[in-house]
C-alpha cells in the first residue's frame, strides 16, 4: 500500500527483455534506498513493483506483460522521469489517500493550462472508469494523490499546486500525455458489495445510474 505522496523522482535508465517480460532499471540520486531490501515494494509512476536488485544509485524491478499492457510503463522511453514512493508502514503519515499501486487504466491529458500559481489539468479517463471518479473524491495519477475538482462524462479536472508540480512528473505533462489512473479503493469495494448478489449467482453486472438509484445514492 502507498499514500500517493511522492518521495522522489527517478528516471528509466535501461530496460532488459527477459523471457517475454521486462526488467526496468530505475536511477535516482534523491531517492533514499538505505533501508530498502530485495523483495520490497516501490511504486513507479503509480505501479507497485518488487525490487529484485539494488545498485548504488537505484534499483531494478521486473514488469510482467500484463502490467506493461495495462500501464504506461511499456511505452516510456529511456530517461523518462518517473515518480517514486516506498510502501507505507504503520508509522507512515497518511498525507494522501490509500493507494494500492494497481493501475485501473490509462488516461490522456486533454488540457494543461496555467491558473494563477497553479496548474489546471483535464484528463480523459476510459469510459468504464468514469463511475468511480467523483467530484472532491480522490484519484491517483501516475501515483500522485490528487483531489478531483469536477467531472463531466469521462473528463475530470484537477488543480495542481506549485509544490506538487515541482516535486512530481506533472511538470512534464503536455496535452496528449498518457497517465496511469488508479481510482479510489472505496469505490471499487462499494461496487463489489452492491453487486454481491449478482456475483454469487455467476451473473455479470456493472455499476450504473439505475443501480445507484436503487440503493439510494441518487
Coordinates of C-alpha atoms in Angstrom, one line a residue:
X1 CA 0.0 0.0 0.0
X2 CA 1.0 3.6 -0.7
X3 CA -0.2 7.1 0.1
X4 CA 0.2 8.9 -3.2
X5 CA 2.7 11.3 -1.6
X6 CA 5.7 11.2 -4.0
X7 CA 9.0 10.9 -2.2
X8 CA 11.4 11.5 -5.2
X9 CA 11.7 11.4 -8.9
X10 CA 13.8 8.9 -10.8
X11 CA 14.4 8.0 -14.4
X12 CA 14.3 4.9 -16.5
X13 CA 18.0 4.1 -17.0
X14 CA 17.6 1.0 -19.1
X15 CA 15.3 -1.9 -19.9
X16 CA 16.0 -5.6 -20.5
X17 CA 13.8 -8.2 -22.1
X18 CA 13.7 -11.4 -20.1
X19 CA 11.6 -14.3 -21.3
X20 CA 8.9 -12.0 -22.7
X21 CA 8.8 -9.8 -19.6
X22 CA 10.8 -6.7 -19.0
X23 CA 13.3 -5.7 -16.3
X24 CA 13.3 -1.9 -15.5
X25 CA 16.4 -0.2 -14.1
X26 CA 15.5 3.0 -12.2
X27 CA 18.1 5.5 -11.3
X28 CA 17.6 8.3 -8.7
X29 CA 20.1 10.3 -6.8
X30 CA 17.5 11.7 -4.4
X31 CA 15.5 8.5 -3.6
X32 CA 16.6 7.1 -0.2
X33 CA 17.3 3.3 -0.6
X34 CA 19.3 2.9 2.6
X35 CA 16.6 0.7 4.3
X36 CA 15.3 -0.9 1.1
X37 CA 15.7 -4.7 0.8
X38 CA 15.3 -7.2 -2.0
X39 CA 11.6 -8.0 -2.2
X40 CA 10.4 -4.6 -1.0
X41 CA 7.6 -2.8 -2.9
X42 CA 8.2 0.6 -4.6
X43 CA 5.6 2.5 -6.7
X44 CA 7.0 3.6 -10.0
X45 CA 4.6 6.1 -11.6
X46 CA 1.8 4.5 -9.5
X47 CA 2.7 0.9 -10.4
X48 CA 3.6 -1.3 -7.5
X49 CA 6.8 -3.1 -8.4
X50 CA 9.0 -5.5 -6.4
X51 CA 12.7 -4.7 -6.0
X52 CA 14.9 -7.5 -7.4
X53 CA 18.3 -5.9 -7.2
X54 CA 19.8 -2.8 -5.7
X55 CA 22.5 -0.5 -7.1
X56 CA 24.3 2.4 -5.5
X57 CA 22.1 4.9 -7.4
X58 CA 18.9 2.9 -8.0
X59 CA 17.1 -0.4 -8.2
X60 CA 15.7 -2.9 -10.7
X61 CA 12.3 -4.5 -10.9
X62 CA 10.6 -7.0 -13.2
X63 CA 7.4 -5.9 -15.1
X64 CA 5.1 -8.5 -16.4
X65 CA 3.4 -8.4 -19.8
X66 CA 0.1 -7.9 -18.0
X67 CA 1.4 -4.8 -16.3
X68 CA 3.1 -3.5 -19.5
X69 CA -0.3 -3.8 -21.3
X70 CA -2.3 -2.0 -18.7
X71 CA 0.0 0.9 -17.7
X72 CA 2.2 3.4 -19.4
X73 CA 5.5 1.7 -18.3
X74 CA 5.7 -0.2 -21.5
X75 CA 5.6 3.0 -23.6
X76 CA 8.0 5.2 -21.6
X77 CA 11.2 6.0 -23.5
X78 CA 14.7 5.8 -22.0
X79 CA 15.5 8.6 -19.5
X80 CA 11.8 9.3 -18.9
X81 CA 11.1 10.8 -15.4
X82 CA 9.1 8.6 -13.0
X83 CA 7.5 9.2 -9.6
X84 CA 8.8 7.1 -6.7
X85 CA 7.3 6.1 -3.4
X86 CA 8.2 3.4 -0.9
X87 CA 5.4 1.2 0.5
X88 CA 3.9 2.7 3.7
X89 CA 4.4 1.4 7.2
X90 CA 2.2 1.8 10.3
X91 CA 4.4 4.7 11.1
X92 CA 3.9 6.5 7.8
X93 CA 1.8 9.7 7.9
X94 CA -1.2 9.2 5.6
X95 CA -0.9 12.5 3.9
X96 CA -2.7 11.5 0.7
X97 CA -5.1 8.5 0.4
X98 CA -4.8 4.8 0.4
X99 CA -3.3 3.8 -3.0
X100 CA -2.7 0.1 -3.9
X101 CA -0.4 0.5 -6.8
X102 CA -2.7 -1.5 -9.0
X103 CA -3.5 0.8 -12.0
X104 CA -7.1 0.7 -13.3
X105 CA -6.5 2.3 -16.7
X106 CA -4.7 4.8 -18.8
X107 CA -6.0 8.4 -19.2
X108 CA -5.0 11.2 -21.6
X109 CA -4.4 14.8 -20.9
X110 CA -6.8 16.9 -22.9
X111 CA -6.0 20.3 -21.3
X112 CA -3.0 21.7 -19.4
X113 CA -3.2 25.4 -18.6
X114 CA -1.8 27.9 -16.1
X115 CA -4.2 29.2 -13.5
X116 CA -2.6 31.8 -11.2
X117 CA 0.2 30.0 -9.5
X118 CA -1.4 26.6 -10.0
X119 CA -1.8 24.3 -13.0
X120 CA -5.2 23.1 -14.2
X121 CA -5.4 19.7 -15.8
X122 CA -8.2 18.0 -17.6
X123 CA -7.9 14.2 -18.0
X124 CA -10.0 12.0 -20.3
X125 CA -10.4 8.6 -18.4
X126 CA -11.6 5.4 -20.0
X127 CA -15.4 5.3 -20.0
X128 CA -15.5 2.3 -17.8
X129 CA -13.6 4.2 -15.0
X130 CA -15.8 7.3 -15.0
X131 CA -18.4 6.0 -12.5
X132 CA -15.6 5.6 -9.9
X133 CA -14.4 9.2 -10.2
X134 CA -16.3 11.7 -8.0
X135 CA -16.2 15.4 -7.5
X136 CA -14.0 16.2 -4.5
X137 CA -13.0 12.5 -4.4
X138 CA -9.5 11.1 -4.5
X139 CA -7.7 9.7 -7.6
X140 CA -4.1 8.7 -8.2
X141 CA -2.4 10.0 -11.4
X142 CA 1.0 8.4 -12.0
X143 CA 1.0 7.5 -8.3
X144 CA 0.2 11.1 -7.2
X145 CA -2.7 11.5 -4.7
X146 CA -5.0 14.2 -6.1
X147 CA -8.4 15.7 -5.5
X148 CA -11.0 15.8 -8.3
X149 CA -12.4 19.3 -8.9
X150 CA -15.1 18.5 -11.4
X151 CA -16.1 15.6 -13.7
X152 CA -18.2 15.8 -16.8
X153 CA -18.8 12.5 -18.5
X154 CA -15.3 10.8 -18.7
X155 CA -13.3 14.0 -18.4
X156 CA -12.2 15.2 -14.9
X157 CA -10.3 18.3 -13.8
X158 CA -7.6 18.7 -11.2
X159 CA -5.9 21.7 -9.7
X160 CA -2.1 21.3 -9.1
X161 CA -0.4 23.4 -6.5
X162 CA 3.1 24.7 -7.1
X163 CA 4.7 22.2 -4.7
X164 CA 3.2 19.1 -6.3
X165 CA 4.1 20.5 -9.8
X166 CA 7.7 20.9 -8.7
X167 CA 8.2 17.6 -6.9
X168 CA 6.5 15.3 -9.4
X169 CA 6.5 14.5 -13.1
X170 CA 3.5 16.8 -13.6
X171 CA 5.9 19.5 -14.6
X172 CA 6.5 17.4 -17.8
X173 CA 2.8 17.0 -18.7
X174 CA 1.5 18.2 -22.0
X175 CA -1.7 17.8 -24.0
X176 CA -1.7 14.2 -25.2
X177 CA 0.4 12.8 -22.3
X178 CA -0.9 9.5 -21.1
X179 CA -1.1 8.8 -17.4
X180 CA -1.7 5.9 -15.1
X181 CA -5.1 6.2 -13.3
X182 CA -6.0 4.4 -10.0
X183 CA -9.5 5.1 -8.7
X184 CA -10.3 5.3 -5.0
X185 CA -10.3 1.9 -3.2
X186 CA -13.6 2.6 -1.5
X187 CA -15.4 3.0 -4.9
X188 CA -14.1 -0.5 -6.0
X189 CA -15.3 -2.3 -2.9
X190 CA -18.6 -0.4 -2.7
X191 CA -19.4 -1.6 -6.2
X192 CA -18.5 -5.2 -5.3
X193 CA -20.7 -5.1 -2.2
X194 CA -23.6 -3.7 -4.2
X195 CA -23.3 -6.3 -6.9
X196 CA -22.7 -9.2 -4.5
X197 CA -26.0 -10.9 -5.2
X198 CA -25.3 -10.9 -8.9
X199 CA -21.7 -12.1 -8.4
X200 CA -22.8 -15.0 -6.2
X201 CA -25.2 -16.1 -8.9
X202 CA -22.5 -16.0 -11.5
X203 CA -24.1 -13.1 -13.3
X204 CA -22.2 -10.2 -15.0
X205 CA -23.2 -6.8 -13.7
X206 CA -21.6 -3.3 -13.6
X207 CA -22.1 -0.1 -11.8
X208 CA -24.9 2.1 -13.4
X209 CA -27.1 5.0 -12.5
X210 CA -30.0 2.6 -12.1
X211 CA -28.1 0.5 -9.6
X212 CA -27.0 3.6 -7.6
X213 CA -30.6 4.9 -7.6
X214 CA -31.9 1.6 -6.4
X215 CA -29.6 1.7 -3.4
X216 CA -30.4 5.3 -2.5
X217 CA -27.2 7.0 -3.8
X218 CA -29.1 9.1 -6.4

